[in-house]
Amino acid sequence: MDRRSALARAAALAAASCLAGPRALRALAAPGDAPDYRAAALAAERWIAASAVRDRDGVRWPVDPAVPSAIDQGLYSGSAGVVLFYLELHHATGARRYLDEAVAGARALLAAASAAAAGITGEGAGLYTGAAGTAYVVALARQRAVTPEDQQALDRGLAHLAALLRQSARDADAGVTWNDSTDIISGTAGIALTLAWLGARVAPFADIDPLLRGAARSLLAAGTPAGDGLTWAISPRMPRRYPNFSHGAAGVGYTLATLAQHGALRGTDGGAPATAAREGALAAARYLDGITTRTGGGGRRIFHSEPGGEQLFYLSWCHGPAGTARLYRQLARLTGNAAWNARLPELSRGIIDSGVPEHHPDRSGFWNNISQCCGNCGVAEYFVARHGVTRDPADLAFARRVMDDTVARATAEGDTLRWVQAENRVSPQEVKAQTGYMQGSAGVGVALLHLDGALAGRAPLVVLPDTPAW
């Protein structure tokens, strides 16, 4: 079941682990100590490595090693996310073999992208589903590549991806789009954020300012008045609103707040495009304020979807405070008003007040899932990022609690770890261990290494284009 299908099924329901437990934890810790987060990440790598598929193009990894032929290229579930894990491993350990594996994975991604020379359609341009995400991953690999052959191959690939993304852009009166989605995962918001990231770092993307201005126009045009602000549907085909980060107002508002600070909008027409994007971002925040629920401890949460999902609260990146906080952080930077930063501890409290990770009073919103997208790792990444700003030991302590729980929920086999989970809340019986970033071991591994880095004073390497400078 893909993500769109899962959302549709969840909408219908709203309207009408396999645990290793203490054994896995003990294997990675001395008695009485917390787990060794880097050791856990290395154990995850060994499990992923066992499924690698190698050919003349490089290396790929199946989404589910139990189905070796199921190889996806995308950042959400596919090989692109595994490349990010290997890059973070090299950053953390300095071991050349991890860099070599990452570059081999990037070259395989480019070989697959070359088959799309005639253009890309649908979700094929997206940050988490297509060419934009591939370009980010390849650009990060290019920054680290050391041999001239690899550098030249990755440079050629980046030029090809830049051409694909330009060719696939639809320019109309309402602005620029690549498909009918507005969202972070596959749509205009995520693509625009990635282009802004690439434009500042990669020569073939240096002239993307017209695309950014057009993307801002199309996102503003797609907004629907609601309450005192604006809300967004994923697409005209899905009228249900998912207000949080991955598919709705928080993600689109974050994108508009980011673009409002970009020279492409500030330096044109007297800054009018930047002003319009700023107002759109603030309108998204006003809408979210109007639907915010306060918790008993003074926390802040926003429901999963409407209509029918107003009593369902997720916690992580996709539909929870861990993702929605990004909008408020960016608004503080955009407006210079520190009051927006006051929302961040309230969103943190909204997560803590739920009782996770030890207790799950709302199983519907925090189920058998440890992923970057929906579960433990997305929550822990938020608290690690918060600690980088606040230096509050409580933020890091909560991140450790969540990742200790994650390690305890691993399945240990030999010297490897994997995580068997239910990707979708609406199909809890469908459990499997995946290799990828947003729903699998690569994403768990990156979260473990980011926590290890926070404890060791090492800044992260993998910081996705939809992530603020906390």
PDB file of N, CA and C in Angstrom, residues 73 75 80 84 106 109-110 113 124-127 130-143 154 157-165 191 194-195 197-199 201-202 204-205 465:
ATOM      1  N   GLN A  73      13.734   3.732  -6.088  1.00  0.00           N
ATOM      2  CA  GLN A  73      14.831   4.690  -6.099  1.00  0.00           C
ATOM      3  C   GLN A  73      14.621   5.853  -5.123  1.00  0.00           C
ATOM      4  N   LEU A  75      13.539   8.649  -2.063  1.00  0.00           N
ATOM      5  CA  LEU A  75      14.069   8.980  -0.746  1.00  0.00           C
ATOM      6  C   LEU A  75      13.169   8.457   0.367  1.00  0.00           C
ATOM      7  N   ALA A  80      17.692   5.814  -2.319  1.00  0.00           N
ATOM      8  CA  ALA A  80      18.233   7.150  -2.044  1.00  0.00           C
ATOM      9  C   ALA A  80      18.410   7.384  -0.543  1.00  0.00           C
ATOM     10  N   LEU A  84      21.901   8.105   2.005  1.00  0.00           N
ATOM     11  CA  LEU A  84      22.064   9.101   3.062  1.00  0.00           C
ATOM     12  C   LEU A  84      22.620   8.478   4.339  1.00  0.00           C
ATOM     13  N   ALA A 106      24.783   6.264  -5.156  1.00  0.00           N
ATOM     14  CA  ALA A 106      24.421   7.469  -5.903  1.00  0.00           C
ATOM     15  C   ALA A 106      24.563   7.244  -7.401  1.00  0.00           C
ATOM     16  N   LEU A 109      21.589   5.374  -8.591  1.00  0.00           N
ATOM     17  CA  LEU A 109      20.429   6.268  -8.698  1.00  0.00           C
ATOM     18  C   LEU A 109      20.457   7.040 -10.005  1.00  0.00           C
ATOM     19  N   LEU A 110      21.632   7.513 -10.385  1.00  0.00           N
ATOM     20  CA  LEU A 110      21.745   8.279 -11.622  1.00  0.00           C
ATOM     21  C   LEU A 110      21.521   7.392 -12.848  1.00  0.00           C
ATOM     22  N   ALA A 113      17.926   7.241 -13.176  1.00  0.00           N
ATOM     23  CA  ALA A 113      17.368   8.522 -13.621  1.00  0.00           C
ATOM     24  C   ALA A 113      17.586   8.748 -15.103  1.00  0.00           C
ATOM     25  N   GLY A 124       7.081  11.790  -9.913  1.00  0.00           N
ATOM     26  CA  GLY A 124       8.464  11.558 -10.295  1.00  0.00           C
ATOM     27  C   GLY A 124       9.403  12.722 -10.080  1.00  0.00           C
ATOM     28  N   ALA A 125       8.882  13.919  -9.768  1.00  0.00           N
ATOM     29  CA  ALA A 125       9.747  15.060  -9.501  1.00  0.00           C
ATOM     30  C   ALA A 125       9.955  15.299  -8.015  1.00  0.00           C
ATOM     31  N   GLY A 126       9.233  14.609  -7.147  1.00  0.00           N
ATOM     32  CA  GLY A 126       9.124  14.971  -5.746  1.00  0.00           C
ATOM     33  C   GLY A 126      10.392  14.854  -4.921  1.00  0.00           C
ATOM     34  N   LEU A 127      10.367  15.516  -3.762  1.00  0.00           N
ATOM     35  CA  LEU A 127      11.479  15.428  -2.819  1.00  0.00           C
ATOM     36  C   LEU A 127      11.617  14.013  -2.273  1.00  0.00           C
ATOM     37  N   GLY A 130      10.983  11.327  -5.939  1.00  0.00           N
ATOM     38  CA  GLY A 130      11.509  11.419  -7.286  1.00  0.00           C
ATOM     39  C   GLY A 130      12.790  12.194  -7.447  1.00  0.00           C
ATOM     40  N   ALA A 131      12.869  12.939  -8.571  1.00  0.00           N
ATOM     41  CA  ALA A 131      14.117  13.527  -9.036  1.00  0.00           C
ATOM     42  C   ALA A 131      14.677  14.585  -8.093  1.00  0.00           C
ATOM     43  N   ALA A 132      13.819  15.367  -7.442  1.00  0.00           N
ATOM     44  CA  ALA A 132      14.343  16.383  -6.526  1.00  0.00           C
ATOM     45  C   ALA A 132      15.107  15.724  -5.381  1.00  0.00           C
ATOM     46  N   GLY A 133      14.514  14.685  -4.785  1.00  0.00           N
ATOM     47  CA  GLY A 133      15.201  13.979  -3.711  1.00  0.00           C
ATOM     48  C   GLY A 133      16.478  13.317  -4.179  1.00  0.00           C
ATOM     49  N   THR A 134      16.445  12.728  -5.386  1.00  0.00           N
ATOM     50  CA  THR A 134      17.655  12.128  -5.936  1.00  0.00           C
ATOM     51  C   THR A 134      18.745  13.169  -6.104  1.00  0.00           C
ATOM     52  N   ALA A 135      18.372  14.354  -6.586  1.00  0.00           N
ATOM     53  CA  ALA A 135      19.368  15.408  -6.778  1.00  0.00           C
ATOM     54  C   ALA A 135      19.997  15.820  -5.455  1.00  0.00           C
ATOM     55  N   TYR A 136      19.191  15.932  -4.400  1.00  0.00           N
ATOM     56  CA  TYR A 136      19.752  16.267  -3.089  1.00  0.00           C
ATOM     57  C   TYR A 136      20.748  15.200  -2.633  1.00  0.00           C
ATOM     58  N   VAL A 137      20.364  13.945  -2.748  1.00  0.00           N
ATOM     59  CA  VAL A 137      21.231  12.855  -2.293  1.00  0.00           C
ATOM     60  C   VAL A 137      22.529  12.830  -3.101  1.00  0.00           C
ATOM     61  N   VAL A 138      22.411  12.966  -4.427  1.00  0.00           N
ATOM     62  CA  VAL A 138      23.604  12.938  -5.276  1.00  0.00           C
ATOM     63  C   VAL A 138      24.498  14.141  -4.975  1.00  0.00           C
ATOM     64  N   ALA A 139      23.892  15.306  -4.740  1.00  0.00           N
ATOM     65  CA  ALA A 139      24.694  16.493  -4.414  1.00  0.00           C
ATOM     66  C   ALA A 139      25.470  16.296  -3.120  1.00  0.00           C
ATOM     67  N   LEU A 140      24.848  15.672  -2.120  1.00  0.00           N
ATOM     68  CA  LEU A 140      25.547  15.425  -0.861  1.00  0.00           C
ATOM     69  C   LEU A 140      26.687  14.430  -1.075  1.00  0.00           C
ATOM     70  N   ALA A 141      26.429  13.403  -1.911  1.00  0.00           N
ATOM     71  CA  ALA A 141      27.497  12.449  -2.221  1.00  0.00           C
ATOM     72  C   ALA A 141      28.625  13.128  -2.994  1.00  0.00           C
ATOM     73  N   ARG A 142      28.266  14.037  -3.905  1.00  0.00           N
ATOM     74  CA  ARG A 142      29.289  14.747  -4.685  1.00  0.00           C
ATOM     75  C   ARG A 142      30.182  15.595  -3.775  1.00  0.00           C
ATOM     76  N   GLN A 143      29.623  16.190  -2.731  1.00  0.00           N
ATOM     77  CA  GLN A 143      30.424  16.978  -1.799  1.00  0.00           C
ATOM     78  C   GLN A 143      31.500  16.142  -1.123  1.00  0.00           C
ATOM     79  N   LEU A 154      29.125  12.115 -10.979  1.00  0.00           N
ATOM     80  CA  LEU A 154      28.066  12.746 -10.199  1.00  0.00           C
ATOM     81  C   LEU A 154      27.736  14.135 -10.740  1.00  0.00           C
ATOM     82  N   GLY A 157      25.521  13.631 -13.687  1.00  0.00           N
ATOM     83  CA  GLY A 157      24.196  13.241 -13.231  1.00  0.00           C
ATOM     84  C   GLY A 157      23.392  14.404 -12.694  1.00  0.00           C
ATOM     85  N   LEU A 158      24.050  15.293 -11.960  1.00  0.00           N
ATOM     86  CA  LEU A 158      23.354  16.466 -11.430  1.00  0.00           C
ATOM     87  C   LEU A 158      22.887  17.381 -12.555  1.00  0.00           C
ATOM     88  N   ALA A 159      23.692  17.533 -13.595  1.00  0.00           N
ATOM     89  CA  ALA A 159      23.271  18.340 -14.737  1.00  0.00           C
ATOM     90  C   ALA A 159      22.045  17.720 -15.407  1.00  0.00           C
ATOM     91  N   HIS A 160      22.028  16.406 -15.508  1.00  0.00           N
ATOM     92  CA  HIS A 160      20.873  15.715 -16.099  1.00  0.00           C
ATOM     93  C   HIS A 160      19.624  15.901 -15.245  1.00  0.00           C
ATOM     94  N   LEU A 161      19.758  15.780 -13.943  1.00  0.00           N
ATOM     95  CA  LEU A 161      18.601  15.953 -13.062  1.00  0.00           C
ATOM     96  C   LEU A 161      18.083  17.392 -13.107  1.00  0.00           C
ATOM     97  N   ALA A 162      18.996  18.365 -13.183  1.00  0.00           N
ATOM     98  CA  ALA A 162      18.566  19.751 -13.291  1.00  0.00           C
ATOM     99  C   ALA A 162      17.753  19.956 -14.564  1.00  0.00           C
ATOM    100  N   ALA A 163      18.213  19.371 -15.661  1.00  0.00           N
ATOM    101  CA  ALA A 163      17.469  19.495 -16.921  1.00  0.00           C
ATOM    102  C   ALA A 163      16.104  18.822 -16.815  1.00  0.00           C
ATOM    103  N   LEU A 164      16.046  17.654 -16.190  1.00  0.00           N
ATOM    104  CA  LEU A 164      14.767  16.953 -16.023  1.00  0.00           C
ATOM    105  C   LEU A 164      13.773  17.784 -15.224  1.00  0.00           C
ATOM    106  N   LEU A 165      14.225  18.380 -14.142  1.00  0.00           N
ATOM    107  CA  LEU A 165      13.316  19.151 -13.294  1.00  0.00           C
ATOM    108  C   LEU A 165      12.843  20.414 -14.013  1.00  0.00           C
ATOM    109  N   ILE A 191       9.481  20.174  -3.683  1.00  0.00           N
ATOM    110  CA  ILE A 191      10.367  20.407  -4.825  1.00  0.00           C
ATOM    111  C   ILE A 191      10.993  21.793  -4.735  1.00  0.00           C
ATOM    112  N   THR A 194      13.750  21.933  -2.218  1.00  0.00           N
ATOM    113  CA  THR A 194      14.949  21.251  -2.699  1.00  0.00           C
ATOM    114  C   THR A 194      15.676  22.094  -3.729  1.00  0.00           C
ATOM    115  N   LEU A 195      14.932  22.729  -4.629  1.00  0.00           N
ATOM    116  CA  LEU A 195      15.567  23.592  -5.618  1.00  0.00           C
ATOM    117  C   LEU A 195      16.291  24.756  -4.949  1.00  0.00           C
ATOM    118  N   TRP A 197      17.647  24.701  -1.981  1.00  0.00           N
ATOM    119  CA  TRP A 197      18.863  24.116  -1.398  1.00  0.00           C
ATOM    120  C   TRP A 197      19.914  23.887  -2.485  1.00  0.00           C
ATOM    121  N   LEU A 198      19.508  23.297  -3.599  1.00  0.00           N
ATOM    122  CA  LEU A 198      20.439  22.987  -4.676  1.00  0.00           C
ATOM    123  C   LEU A 198      20.972  24.251  -5.342  1.00  0.00           C
ATOM    124  N   GLY A 199      20.111  25.243  -5.498  1.00  0.00           N
ATOM    125  CA  GLY A 199      20.521  26.463  -6.177  1.00  0.00           C
ATOM    126  C   GLY A 199      21.654  27.178  -5.480  1.00  0.00           C
ATOM    127  N   ARG A 201      24.096  25.634  -3.976  1.00  0.00           N
ATOM    128  CA  ARG A 201      25.242  24.754  -3.802  1.00  0.00           C
ATOM    129  C   ARG A 201      25.721  24.060  -5.078  1.00  0.00           C
ATOM    130  N   VAL A 202      24.868  23.941  -6.085  1.00  0.00           N
ATOM    131  CA  VAL A 202      25.170  23.089  -7.232  1.00  0.00           C
ATOM    132  C   VAL A 202      25.032  23.907  -8.516  1.00  0.00           C
ATOM    133  N   PRO A 204      24.580  23.478 -11.810  1.00  0.00           N
ATOM    134  CA  PRO A 204      23.491  23.358 -12.784  1.00  0.00           C
ATOM    135  C   PRO A 204      22.149  23.890 -12.297  1.00  0.00           C
ATOM    136  N   PHE A 205      22.030  24.129 -11.011  1.00  0.00           N
ATOM    137  CA  PHE A 205      20.770  24.651 -10.458  1.00  0.00           C
ATOM    138  C   PHE A 205      20.873  26.140 -10.113  1.00  0.00           C
ATOM    139  N   PRO A 465      16.434  19.102   2.801  1.00  0.00           N
ATOM    140  CA  PRO A 465      16.057  20.449   2.361  1.00  0.00           C
ATOM    141  C   PRO A 465      14.793  21.000   3.014  1.00  0.00           C
TER     142      PRO A 465
END
